[in-house]
Coordinates of C-alpha atoms and ligand atoms in Angstrom, one line a residue:
M1 CA 9.3 -28.4 -24.0
V2 CA 7.3 -28.9 -20.8
T3 CA 5.7 -32.3 -20.3
T4 CA 4.0 -32.1 -16.7
G5 CA 1.8 -29.8 -14.9
F6 CA 2.8 -26.8 -13.1
S7 CA 3.6 -28.2 -9.8
N8 CA 6.5 -28.9 -7.3
L9 CA 5.7 -32.7 -7.7
Y10 CA 7.9 -32.2 -10.9
R11 CA 10.6 -30.1 -9.4
Q12 CA 13.2 -32.5 -10.2
Q13 CA 12.1 -32.7 -13.8
Y14 CA 12.1 -28.9 -14.2
I15 CA 15.6 -28.6 -12.7
S16 CA 17.1 -31.2 -15.1
Q17 CA 15.6 -29.5 -18.0
M18 CA 16.6 -26.1 -16.7
A19 CA 20.3 -27.5 -16.4
S20 CA 20.5 -29.3 -19.7
Q21 CA 19.9 -26.5 -22.4
Q22 CA 20.7 -23.1 -23.2
F23 CA 17.7 -20.7 -23.0
D24 CA 17.1 -17.8 -25.1
L25 CA 16.1 -15.8 -21.9
L26 CA 16.6 -16.3 -18.2
V27 CA 14.4 -14.3 -16.0
I28 CA 15.5 -13.8 -12.4
G29 CA 12.8 -12.7 -10.1
G30 CA 9.2 -14.1 -10.0
G31 CA 7.0 -11.0 -9.3
I32 CA 4.9 -9.3 -11.7
T33 CA 7.7 -8.1 -13.6
G34 CA 9.5 -11.2 -14.1
C35 CA 6.5 -13.3 -14.8
G36 CA 5.2 -10.6 -17.3
I37 CA 8.5 -10.7 -19.1
A38 CA 8.4 -14.7 -19.0
L39 CA 4.8 -14.6 -20.7
D40 CA 5.6 -12.0 -23.3
A41 CA 8.7 -13.8 -24.4
A42 CA 7.2 -17.4 -24.4
L43 CA 4.5 -16.1 -26.6
R44 CA 7.0 -14.6 -29.0
G45 CA 8.5 -18.0 -29.5
M46 CA 11.5 -17.7 -27.1
K47 CA 12.9 -20.6 -25.0
V48 CA 12.3 -19.0 -21.7
A49 CA 13.4 -19.8 -17.9
L50 CA 12.4 -18.2 -14.8
I51 CA 13.8 -18.6 -11.2
E52 CA 12.4 -17.1 -8.1
K53 CA 14.4 -17.3 -4.7
S54 CA 11.2 -17.7 -2.6
D55 CA 7.7 -18.0 -3.7
F56 CA 6.1 -16.2 -6.8
A57 CA 5.1 -12.8 -5.8
S58 CA 6.6 -13.2 -2.3
G59 CA 8.3 -9.6 -2.9
T60 CA 6.5 -6.4 -3.6
S61 CA 4.0 -8.0 -5.9
S62 CA 1.8 -9.4 -3.0
R63 CA 2.3 -6.3 -0.9
S64 CA 0.8 -3.5 -2.9
T65 CA -2.4 -1.6 -2.5
K66 CA -4.0 -4.1 -4.9
L67 CA -5.3 -1.8 -7.3
I68 CA -5.0 -1.5 -11.2
H69 CA -4.8 2.2 -11.3
G70 CA -3.6 5.0 -13.3
G71 CA -2.3 6.9 -10.3
L72 CA -4.5 10.0 -9.9
R73 CA -1.8 11.3 -7.7
Y74 CA 0.7 11.6 -10.5
L75 CA -1.4 14.1 -12.0
K76 CA -0.5 16.4 -9.1
Q77 CA 3.3 15.7 -10.1
L78 CA 2.5 16.4 -13.6
E79 CA 3.3 13.0 -14.8
F80 CA 0.9 12.9 -17.9
K81 CA 2.5 10.3 -19.8
L82 CA 2.7 8.0 -16.8
V83 CA -1.1 8.7 -16.2
R84 CA -2.1 8.1 -19.7
D85 CA 0.2 4.9 -20.2
V86 CA -0.8 3.2 -17.1
G87 CA -4.5 4.6 -17.0
S88 CA -5.4 3.1 -20.3
E89 CA -3.7 0.0 -19.5
R90 CA -6.2 -0.7 -16.8
A91 CA -8.7 -1.7 -19.3
V92 CA -6.3 -4.0 -20.9
V93 CA -5.3 -5.6 -17.6
H94 CA -9.0 -6.0 -16.9
R95 CA -10.1 -7.5 -20.0
N96 CA -7.4 -10.1 -20.0
A97 CA -8.1 -11.3 -16.2
R98 CA -11.5 -10.2 -15.5
H99 CA -11.8 -12.6 -12.6
V100 CA -9.0 -10.9 -10.6
V101 CA -9.3 -7.6 -11.9
I102 CA -12.7 -5.9 -10.8
P103 CA -14.1 -2.5 -11.5
E104 CA -14.2 -0.6 -7.9
K105 CA -16.2 2.6 -7.4
M106 CA -14.0 5.2 -5.4
L107 CA -15.0 8.1 -3.4
L108 CA -12.6 11.3 -3.2
P109 CA -13.8 13.5 -0.3
I110 CA -13.0 17.2 -0.7
V111 CA -12.3 19.0 2.6
E112 CA -11.5 22.4 3.6
G113 CA -7.7 23.0 3.8
G114 CA -7.1 19.6 1.9
S115 CA -4.9 19.3 -0.9
L116 CA -7.7 19.0 -3.6
G117 CA -10.1 21.8 -4.1
K118 CA -13.5 21.4 -5.8
L119 CA -12.8 22.7 -9.2
P120 CA -9.3 21.3 -9.4
T121 CA -10.6 17.8 -8.3
S122 CA -13.4 17.9 -11.0
L123 CA -10.9 18.8 -13.7
G124 CA -8.3 16.6 -12.5
L125 CA -10.8 13.6 -12.5
L126 CA -12.0 14.6 -15.8
V127 CA -8.4 14.6 -17.2
Y128 CA -7.5 11.3 -15.7
D129 CA -10.8 9.9 -17.2
L130 CA -9.8 11.3 -20.6
L131 CA -6.3 10.3 -20.5
A132 CA -6.9 6.8 -19.3
G133 CA -9.8 6.7 -22.1
V134 CA -12.5 5.7 -19.6
K135 CA -15.9 4.7 -21.0
A136 CA -18.5 7.5 -20.8
E137 CA -20.7 5.7 -18.2
E138 CA -17.8 5.2 -15.8
R139 CA -16.6 8.7 -16.0
R140 CA -16.4 10.9 -12.9
K141 CA -19.3 12.3 -11.0
M142 CA -19.1 15.3 -8.9
L143 CA -21.1 15.3 -5.5
D144 CA -22.3 18.2 -3.6
R145 CA -21.6 17.9 0.5
H146 CA -25.0 16.1 1.1
E147 CA -24.7 13.8 -1.8
T148 CA -20.9 13.0 -0.4
Y149 CA -22.2 12.5 3.3
K150 CA -24.9 10.1 1.9
A151 CA -22.5 8.1 -0.3
E152 CA -20.4 7.6 2.9
P153 CA -22.2 8.3 6.3
L154 CA -19.0 7.5 8.3
L155 CA -17.3 10.6 6.8
N156 CA -16.2 13.5 9.1
T157 CA -18.6 16.4 8.1
N158 CA -16.6 19.1 9.6
G159 CA -15.1 20.7 6.6
L160 CA -16.5 18.4 4.1
L161 CA -17.2 20.3 1.0
G162 CA -18.0 17.6 -1.4
G163 CA -16.7 14.7 -3.3
G164 CA -16.2 12.8 -6.6
L165 CA -16.9 9.4 -7.5
Y166 CA -14.6 7.8 -10.1
F167 CA -13.6 4.2 -11.2
E168 CA -10.7 2.2 -10.7
Y169 CA -9.9 -1.6 -10.6
R170 CA -9.2 -3.9 -7.6
T171 CA -7.0 -6.8 -8.1
D172 CA -5.6 -9.4 -5.9
D173 CA -1.7 -8.7 -7.0
S174 CA -0.4 -12.1 -6.0
R175 CA -3.1 -14.0 -7.9
L176 CA -2.4 -11.8 -11.0
V177 CA 1.1 -13.0 -10.9
I178 CA 0.3 -16.6 -10.4
E179 CA -2.1 -16.4 -13.4
L180 CA 0.8 -14.9 -15.4
A181 CA 3.1 -17.6 -14.4
K182 CA 0.6 -20.2 -15.2
S183 CA 0.0 -18.7 -18.7
A184 CA 3.9 -18.5 -19.2
Y185 CA 4.2 -22.3 -18.3
A186 CA 1.3 -23.2 -20.5
N187 CA 3.2 -21.4 -23.5
G188 CA 6.3 -23.4 -22.8
A189 CA 8.3 -21.3 -20.4
L190 CA 9.9 -23.3 -17.4
L191 CA 9.4 -21.4 -13.9
L192 CA 10.8 -22.4 -10.6
N193 CA 10.1 -21.0 -7.1
Y194 CA 12.6 -21.6 -4.3
A195 CA 15.5 -21.1 -6.6
Q196 CA 18.0 -18.4 -6.1
S197 CA 20.5 -17.1 -8.4
T198 CA 23.6 -16.7 -6.5
K199 CA 26.3 -16.1 -9.0
F200 CA 26.6 -15.0 -12.5
I201 CA 28.5 -17.1 -15.2
Y202 CA 30.5 -15.2 -17.8
D203 CA 32.2 -16.1 -20.9
S204 CA 35.9 -15.3 -21.8
T205 CA 34.9 -11.9 -23.1
G206 CA 32.9 -10.8 -20.0
K207 CA 29.6 -11.4 -21.3
V208 CA 27.0 -12.9 -18.9
T209 CA 26.0 -16.3 -20.1
G210 CA 24.2 -18.0 -17.4
A211 CA 23.6 -18.1 -13.5
T212 CA 24.4 -20.5 -10.8
V213 CA 21.2 -21.4 -8.9
T214 CA 20.6 -22.8 -5.4
D215 CA 17.6 -25.1 -5.0
H216 CA 16.4 -24.0 -1.7
N217 CA 14.3 -27.6 -1.3
S218 CA 17.4 -29.5 -1.6
G219 CA 20.4 -27.1 -0.8
N220 CA 21.9 -28.4 -4.2
S221 CA 23.1 -26.0 -6.9
F222 CA 22.7 -26.0 -10.5
D223 CA 23.8 -23.7 -13.6
I224 CA 21.4 -22.4 -16.3
R225 CA 22.8 -21.1 -19.4
A226 CA 21.1 -18.3 -21.4
K227 CA 21.7 -15.9 -24.2
V228 CA 20.0 -13.0 -22.6
I229 CA 19.6 -12.6 -18.8
V230 CA 17.1 -10.2 -17.0
N231 CA 17.3 -9.0 -13.5
A232 CA 13.7 -8.5 -12.4
C233 CA 14.4 -8.5 -8.8
G234 CA 12.2 -5.6 -7.7
P235 CA 13.9 -4.4 -4.5
W236 CA 16.7 -6.7 -5.0
V237 CA 17.6 -5.4 -8.2
D238 CA 20.9 -3.6 -7.1
L239 CA 22.1 -6.5 -5.1
L240 CA 22.3 -8.4 -8.5
R241 CA 23.9 -5.4 -10.2
K242 CA 26.4 -5.4 -7.5
E243 CA 27.1 -9.0 -8.1
D244 CA 27.5 -8.0 -11.7
N245 CA 29.9 -5.4 -10.9
S246 CA 27.6 -2.9 -12.7
L247 CA 26.0 -1.0 -9.8
K248 CA 26.9 2.4 -11.2
G249 CA 24.9 5.4 -12.2
K250 CA 21.3 5.0 -11.4
R251 CA 20.6 3.3 -8.2
L252 CA 17.4 2.1 -6.4
Q253 CA 15.9 4.1 -3.4
L254 CA 13.6 1.7 -1.8
T255 CA 10.5 3.3 0.2
K256 CA 8.4 1.3 2.4
G257 CA 4.5 1.1 2.3
V258 CA 2.4 -0.4 5.0
H259 CA -1.1 -1.4 4.9
L260 CA -3.6 -2.2 7.8
V261 CA -6.4 -4.7 7.8
F262 CA -9.6 -4.2 10.1
P263 CA -12.5 -6.6 10.5
Y264 CA -15.2 -5.0 8.1
E265 CA -17.7 -4.2 11.0
K266 CA -15.0 -2.0 12.6
L267 CA -14.7 0.2 9.4
P268 CA -18.0 -0.5 7.2
L269 CA -17.3 1.8 4.4
K270 CA -19.9 1.5 1.5
Q271 CA -17.3 1.8 -1.2
A272 CA -13.6 2.5 -1.4
A273 CA -12.1 6.0 -0.5
Y274 CA -8.9 7.8 -1.5
F275 CA -8.4 10.7 1.0
D276 CA -6.1 13.4 2.0
V277 CA -4.0 12.7 5.1
G278 CA -3.1 16.4 5.7
D279 CA 0.7 16.3 5.2
G280 CA 0.3 16.1 1.3
R281 CA -0.2 12.5 0.8
M282 CA -3.3 10.5 0.1
I283 CA -4.3 7.1 1.6
F284 CA -6.8 4.4 0.4
A285 CA -9.4 2.6 2.4
I286 CA -10.9 -0.4 0.6
P287 CA -13.7 -2.6 1.8
R288 CA -13.3 -6.1 0.7
D289 CA -15.2 -9.4 1.8
N290 CA -15.1 -9.5 5.6
I291 CA -12.4 -6.7 6.1
T292 CA -11.6 -3.2 5.1
Y293 CA -7.9 -2.3 4.5
V294 CA -6.1 1.0 4.6
G295 CA -2.8 2.2 3.3
T296 CA -0.4 3.4 2.5
T297 CA 2.7 4.9 4.2
D298 CA 5.6 5.9 2.0
T299 CA 9.0 6.1 4.2
V300 CA 12.7 5.8 3.1
Y301 CA 13.7 2.2 3.8
N302 CA 17.4 1.1 4.6
E303 CA 16.7 -2.0 6.5
S304 CA 16.5 -5.7 5.7
I305 CA 14.9 -6.1 2.1
D306 CA 13.9 -9.8 3.1
S307 CA 11.6 -8.5 5.9
P308 CA 9.9 -5.4 5.8
N309 CA 7.2 -5.0 8.5
C310 CA 4.7 -2.8 10.1
T311 CA 6.0 -0.7 13.0
K312 CA 4.0 1.0 15.8
A313 CA 5.0 4.5 14.1
D314 CA 3.5 3.2 10.8
A315 CA 0.4 1.8 12.5
D316 CA -0.1 5.0 14.5
Y317 CA 0.3 7.2 11.3
L318 CA -2.5 5.3 9.5
L319 CA -4.8 5.1 12.5
K320 CA -4.4 8.9 13.0
A321 CA -5.5 9.5 9.2
I322 CA -8.5 7.2 9.2
N323 CA -9.7 8.3 12.6
H324 CA -9.6 11.8 11.4
M325 CA -11.5 11.0 8.0
F326 CA -14.0 8.6 9.8
P327 CA -14.1 9.7 13.3
S328 CA -16.9 7.5 14.4
A329 CA -15.1 4.4 13.6
G330 CA -12.7 5.2 16.7
L331 CA -10.1 2.5 15.5
Q332 CA -7.3 1.6 17.9
L333 CA -4.3 -0.4 17.7
N334 CA -6.1 -3.6 19.0
D335 CA -8.7 -3.3 16.2
I336 CA -5.9 -4.2 13.4
Q337 CA -6.3 -7.8 12.3
S338 CA -3.4 -8.0 10.2
T339 CA -1.0 -6.0 8.2
W340 CA 1.3 -6.2 5.3
A341 CA 4.3 -4.1 4.3
G342 CA 6.2 -3.7 0.6
L343 CA 9.1 -2.1 -0.6
R344 CA 9.0 0.3 -3.6
P345 CA 11.9 -0.4 -5.8
L346 CA 12.1 3.4 -7.1
I347 CA 15.1 5.0 -8.8
H348 CA 16.9 7.6 -6.6
E349 CA 16.5 11.3 -7.4
D350 CA 18.7 13.8 -5.4
G351 CA 16.5 16.1 -3.1
K352 CA 13.1 14.2 -3.6
S353 CA 11.2 12.9 -0.6
A354 CA 10.0 9.3 -0.7
S355 CA 6.5 10.3 -2.1
E356 CA 7.9 12.6 -4.8
L357 CA 10.1 9.9 -6.4
S358 CA 8.9 8.8 -9.7
R359 CA 7.0 5.5 -10.1
K360 CA 8.4 5.2 -13.8
D361 CA 10.1 2.1 -14.7
E362 CA 13.8 2.2 -15.7
I363 CA 16.0 -0.3 -17.7
M364 CA 19.6 -0.5 -17.3
V365 CA 22.1 -2.5 -19.3
S366 CA 25.5 -3.4 -17.9
S367 CA 28.7 -4.0 -20.1
S368 CA 28.3 -7.7 -19.4
G369 CA 24.8 -7.5 -21.2
L370 CA 22.9 -7.9 -18.0
I371 CA 19.5 -6.2 -18.4
S372 CA 17.9 -4.9 -15.2
I373 CA 14.4 -3.4 -14.9
A374 CA 12.9 -1.6 -11.7
G375 CA 10.4 0.9 -10.7
G376 CA 6.9 0.8 -12.3
K377 CA 3.7 -0.3 -11.0
L378 CA 1.5 -3.5 -11.1
T379 CA -0.8 -1.8 -13.6
G380 CA 2.0 -1.2 -16.3
Y381 CA 3.5 -4.8 -16.1
R382 CA 2.6 -5.5 -19.6
L383 CA 4.2 -2.5 -21.1
M384 CA 7.2 -3.0 -19.2
A385 CA 7.6 -6.5 -20.5
E386 CA 7.1 -5.7 -24.0
K387 CA 9.8 -3.2 -23.7
I388 CA 12.3 -5.9 -22.2
V389 CA 11.3 -8.6 -24.7
D390 CA 11.8 -6.1 -27.8
L391 CA 15.3 -5.5 -26.3
A392 CA 15.9 -9.4 -25.7
E393 CA 15.0 -9.7 -29.4
K394 CA 17.4 -7.2 -30.7
K395 CA 20.2 -8.8 -28.5
L396 CA 19.4 -12.2 -29.8
G397 CA 19.6 -10.7 -33.5
R398 CA 15.9 -11.9 -34.0
K399 CA 13.5 -10.4 -36.4
H400 CA 11.1 -8.5 -34.5
T401 CA 7.9 -10.2 -33.6
P402 CA 5.3 -7.8 -32.3
S403 CA 4.1 -8.7 -28.5
T404 CA 0.7 -10.5 -28.5
T405 CA -0.1 -9.9 -24.7
K406 CA -2.5 -6.9 -25.3
N407 CA -5.1 -9.3 -26.3
Y408 CA -3.9 -12.5 -24.6
R409 CA -6.4 -13.6 -21.8
L410 CA -4.5 -14.9 -18.9
S411 CA -5.1 -18.3 -17.3
G412 CA -8.6 -18.4 -15.9
G413 CA -9.4 -15.1 -17.7
E414 CA -10.6 -16.7 -21.0
F415 CA -13.9 -14.9 -21.0
K416 CA -14.9 -13.3 -24.4
D417 CA -16.6 -10.6 -22.7
E418 CA -18.4 -9.2 -19.9
D419 CA -21.5 -11.3 -20.8
D420 CA -19.5 -14.4 -20.7
F421 CA -18.0 -13.5 -17.6
T422 CA -21.4 -13.1 -15.9
N423 CA -23.0 -16.2 -17.6
S424 CA -19.9 -18.3 -16.6
L425 CA -20.5 -17.4 -13.0
K426 CA -24.1 -18.4 -13.1
Q427 CA -23.1 -21.7 -14.8
F428 CA -20.7 -22.3 -12.1
L429 CA -23.0 -21.5 -9.4
A430 CA -25.7 -23.9 -11.1
Q431 CA -22.9 -26.8 -11.2
G432 CA -21.7 -26.2 -7.8
E433 CA -25.3 -26.5 -6.5
K434 CA -25.7 -30.0 -8.1
L435 CA -22.4 -30.9 -6.4
G436 CA -23.6 -29.5 -3.1
I437 CA -20.9 -26.7 -2.8
A438 CA -22.2 -23.7 -1.3
P439 CA -22.7 -20.7 -3.5
Q440 CA -20.3 -18.4 -1.4
V441 CA -17.4 -21.0 -2.1
V442 CA -18.2 -21.2 -5.8
S443 CA -18.3 -17.4 -6.1
R444 CA -15.1 -17.0 -4.0
W445 CA -13.4 -19.6 -6.2
F446 CA -14.6 -18.0 -9.3
Y447 CA -13.0 -14.7 -8.3
R448 CA -9.7 -16.4 -7.6
Y449 CA -9.4 -19.1 -10.5
G450 CA -11.9 -17.7 -13.2
K451 CA -12.7 -20.4 -16.0
N452 CA -10.4 -22.9 -13.8
V453 CA -13.1 -23.4 -11.4
Q454 CA -13.8 -26.4 -13.7
Q455 CA -10.6 -27.9 -12.7
L456 CA -11.5 -27.5 -8.8
F457 CA -15.0 -29.1 -9.4
E458 CA -13.3 -32.1 -11.0
I459 CA -11.1 -32.4 -7.8
Y460 CA -14.0 -31.9 -5.6
L461 CA -15.6 -35.0 -7.2
S462 CA -12.9 -37.3 -5.7
Q463 CA -12.9 -35.3 -2.3
S464 CA -16.7 -34.6 -1.5
K465 CA -17.1 -37.3 1.1
H466 CA -14.2 -35.5 3.2
A467 CA -15.4 -33.2 6.0
N468 CA -13.2 -30.3 4.6
A469 CA -13.9 -31.2 1.1
T470 CA -13.7 -27.7 -0.4
E471 CA -10.4 -26.6 1.7
L472 CA -8.8 -29.7 0.4
T473 CA -9.9 -29.3 -3.1
E474 CA -8.5 -25.6 -3.1
T475 CA -5.2 -27.2 -1.6
Q476 CA -4.9 -29.9 -4.2
Y477 CA -5.4 -27.5 -7.0
G478 CA -2.7 -25.3 -5.3
V479 CA -0.1 -28.0 -5.1
K480 CA -1.1 -29.6 -8.5
H481 CA -1.6 -26.6 -10.7
E482 CA -0.1 -23.5 -8.8
M483 CA 3.4 -24.6 -7.5
V484 CA 2.4 -24.4 -4.0
H485 CA 5.3 -25.6 -1.9
T486 CA 4.6 -24.2 1.7
L487 CA 1.7 -23.3 3.8
S488 CA 2.5 -19.7 3.4
D489 CA 2.4 -19.9 -0.3
F490 CA -1.2 -21.3 -0.1
T491 CA -2.6 -19.0 2.9
I492 CA -0.9 -15.8 1.8
R493 CA -0.3 -15.8 -2.1
R494 CA -2.6 -18.2 -3.6
T495 CA -5.7 -17.4 -1.5
G496 CA -4.9 -14.1 0.6
N497 CA -6.4 -15.9 3.3
V498 CA -4.1 -14.5 5.8
F499 CA -4.6 -10.9 4.8
F500 CA -8.2 -11.1 4.5
N501 CA -9.5 -14.0 6.8
Y502 CA -6.8 -14.3 9.4
P503 CA -8.9 -15.5 12.5
A504 CA -10.5 -18.4 10.4
T505 CA -7.3 -19.4 8.6
K506 CA -5.3 -19.6 11.9
S507 CA -7.5 -22.7 12.9
Q508 CA -6.9 -24.3 9.6
L509 CA -3.3 -24.3 9.5
P510 CA -2.6 -27.7 10.8
F511 CA -4.9 -29.5 8.4
I512 CA -3.7 -27.5 5.4
A513 CA 0.0 -28.1 6.2
T514 CA -0.8 -32.0 6.5
A515 CA -2.5 -31.7 3.1
I516 CA 0.4 -29.9 1.3
T517 CA 3.3 -32.0 2.8
S518 CA 1.3 -35.0 2.1
L519 CA 0.4 -34.3 -1.5
L520 CA 4.0 -33.3 -2.2
N521 CA 5.3 -36.6 -0.4
L522 CA 7.4 -34.6 2.1
P523 CA 8.6 -36.0 5.4
E524 CA 6.7 -35.3 8.6
E525 CA 9.3 -32.9 9.8
A526 CA 8.5 -30.9 6.8
K527 CA 4.9 -30.1 8.3
T528 CA 6.3 -29.2 11.6
Q529 CA 8.7 -26.7 9.9
Q530 CA 6.1 -25.3 7.7
L531 CA 3.7 -24.8 10.5
S532 CA 6.2 -23.2 12.8
R533 CA 7.6 -20.9 10.1
A534 CA 4.1 -19.9 9.0
S535 CA 3.2 -19.2 12.7
S536 CA 6.2 -16.9 13.1
E537 CA 5.4 -15.0 9.8
F538 CA 1.8 -14.4 10.8
E539 CA 2.9 -13.3 14.3
M540 CA 5.3 -10.9 12.7
V541 CA 2.5 -9.0 10.8
V542 CA 1.2 -8.0 14.0
A543 CA 4.1 -8.0 16.2
F544 CA 4.1 -4.1 16.7
K545 CA 1.0 -4.5 19.0
H546 CA 2.8 -6.2 21.7
Ligands
FAD1 P1 8.9 -7.9 -6.8 O1 7.4 -8.3 -6.8 O2 9.3 -7.5 -5.4 O3 9.5 -9.3 -7.3 C1 11.0 -9.5 -7.4 C2 11.2 -10.8 -7.2 O4 12.7 -11.3 -7.3 C3 11.1 -11.2 -5.5 O5 9.8 -12.1 -5.6 C4 12.3 -11.9 -5.1 O6 12.0 -12.9 -4.0 C5 12.8 -12.3 -6.3 N1 14.5 -12.4 -6.3 C6 15.3 -11.4 -5.7 N2 16.5 -11.9 -5.7 C7 16.4 -13.0 -6.3 C8 17.5 -14.0 -6.8 N3 18.8 -13.8 -6.4 N4 17.2 -14.9 -7.3 C9 15.8 -15.5 -7.9 N5 14.8 -14.3 -7.4 C10 15.3 -13.2 -6.5 N6 1.2 -0.7 -8.3 C11 0.1 -0.7 -8.8 O7 -0.1 -0.8 -10.0 N7 -1.1 -0.7 -8.0 C12 -1.1 -0.5 -6.7 O8 -2.1 -0.6 -5.9 C13 0.3 -0.7 -6.2 N8 0.4 -0.4 -4.7 C14 1.8 -0.5 -4.1 C15 1.8 -0.4 -2.7 C16 3.0 -0.6 -2.0 C17 3.1 -0.4 -0.7 C18 3.8 -0.9 -2.8 C19 5.1 -1.2 -2.0 C20 4.0 -0.9 -4.2 C21 2.8 -0.6 -5.1 N9 2.5 -0.8 -6.3 C22 1.4 -0.7 -6.9 C23 3.7 -1.1 -7.1 C24 4.0 -2.5 -7.5 O9 3.5 -3.3 -6.3 C25 5.2 -2.8 -7.9 O10 5.9 -2.0 -8.9 C26 5.4 -4.4 -8.2 O11 4.8 -5.3 -7.5 C27 6.9 -4.6 -8.4 O12 7.2 -6.1 -9.0 P2 8.6 -6.6 -9.2 O13 8.2 -8.0 -9.8 O14 9.5 -5.7 -9.9 O15 9.2 -6.8 -7.9

C-alpha cells in the first residue's frame, strides 16, 4: 500500500491515500498505545491508518519515568496479576528492542521508619523476580548496611538499615514509540502526525464509520473511513468519548507526574535508586549519560491537558525528597537543568488518592462501536494492543489470527540475541572509525537507532565534508525516515537532547531548524516560527524557577 519513505516529505501522498479508501482500522492517537495497536493490526494483515494530533509520543509517552518495569510498588497494593503480566513482559520488550530497552541495576535502600522493612523487602523483591520470571543471575541481592553504603556513598547513613539490588530496564519512551511507528509503517500501516480527529462520522444506524481530520500543516480537513475505530488518546480519551456522546460509566482521573533533571556532577549516583519519600510514596533517581533525573510526583490534575508543567511546589517536593536521601548533594532549585511533566490517564475510583489508583488498562466500547482504551503502562503496551486487535477482529467478523508481536523485532532492534547485539556495536564502532566518526557518536547512535545506524552511515558519507556532519546526518535521518516535522520533534522526541543535554542543544537550535525546514522545503518563516515555538517550549520547562 505504501510506496514511499516514512517522512513528511510525502505528507500529501499519505493524506490522499488516507482519504481515498476504507480502512479496516483507524487508530486515533500516536502514543505507545496507538502505535502498538497499529503494528499488531498491520502484522495481522489489516489495512490500518493512524492519526496523531501533534507529534508521535508528544503526550504521556515521552513524559514517563522511562522504565520498562513490573511496578514493584504495585505489590504493596496487592496487584499480583498486574505485576506478573507486566513484569514478565519486560523481557519481551527488551528482546524486541534491545537498543532502546537496556537492563538497569536498581538500589532500594531500606531505612528506619520507612515503608519497607528488611524482611518484607527481601521477600517482596523475591516475589517480584519470581512473578516476572527473572533469570537466576539477575535476581535480587540483599545488602547489609555497609554494603549498601558502599554501593552508594551519597546515601544518608542516618537510619540506613541495608538495601536490595535488583534489575529493571531503562528505555527512551519516545524512541520506543517511533520504532513502533516505523515498524507499523514498514508493515503497510499509514501513520500521520500533526493530523487531528475533530469529528466522528456515523452511518444512518448510528455506527461510527470514520473521522474528519484537520491537517495541522495546511489547515485543511479530510475524512478517513474505517470499519473499526480505536480511540487511543491517553489523557484525551474522554474528550473523544464525549464527542461520541458515550462519556458514561467509567471516566478518567488524570494525575500529574513530574521529573527533574540535574547535571550528573550535581547528583553523581553510582546506579539508579528507588527510595521512600516518607509520605508512603517512592521515587526514582536515575543517572543517564551527563545527567541524573529524579521523579516522580503523583497529584490529581484538572488543568489543561495540552500543557502540563512542573510547578515550584512539584520541584520543592522532589528536592526535599532527594536532599533527604542524598544530603551531601545539597541540591537547589537553580541546579535543575530541565524538567518534564506527564499525565497518567487512570480510571477514576471513588475514595482513592492519586497514587492508590490502579494502573490497569481499561477498554470501553460505546454503542456507536467506538473502542476506547486508557490506563496501562508503557511496559504492557504489547498486551494492550493484542487485546484491542483481537476485539477489532471480532468486530470485523474475521477469523482469529494470533498476534505475532511477541517475537517481532522492532525497527532497529533486529538482533538475534545478546551476542549479536554486542557484536553489532563492535562492528559499527569499527565502521565508524574508518569513516572518521567519534566512538561516542557511534555509540550514542547505536542506542538510539540500533541496526539502522547503517542508514546513518550512508547519509554521513554524503555529508562528511560539512562542519556539523554528524548533527546534519542525524537530522536528515529524522526527516527522511522518522517523520520529523519540527525542531521540537527532533530535539525532544527523536533524540531526547532537550531533556538530557539541554545546555549544548540550545546553541544548536538555529542550525537544526535550518536543516529541518530546508529538507522539508518549508518557507523561511517556518524556520523562525519553529525556533520561537521551541524556545518558548524549552523556557516553559524551567519557568517555575523565575
Ligand atoms: P499518550 O502517550 O498520551 O498518547 C495519546 C496521544 O493521542 C497523544 O500523543 C495525543 O496527542 C493524541 N491525541 C489526543 N487527541 C487526539 C485527536 N483528537 N486526534 C489525534 N490524536 C490525538 N509506564 C511505564 O511502563 N514505565 C514508566 O516508567 C512509566 N512512568 C510514568 C511516569 C509518569 C509521570 C507518567 C505520567 C506515566 C508513566 N508511565 C510509565 C505510564 C505510561 O507513560 C503511559 O501509560 C503511556 O505513555 C500512555 O500512552 P498512551 O499512548 O495511552 O497515551
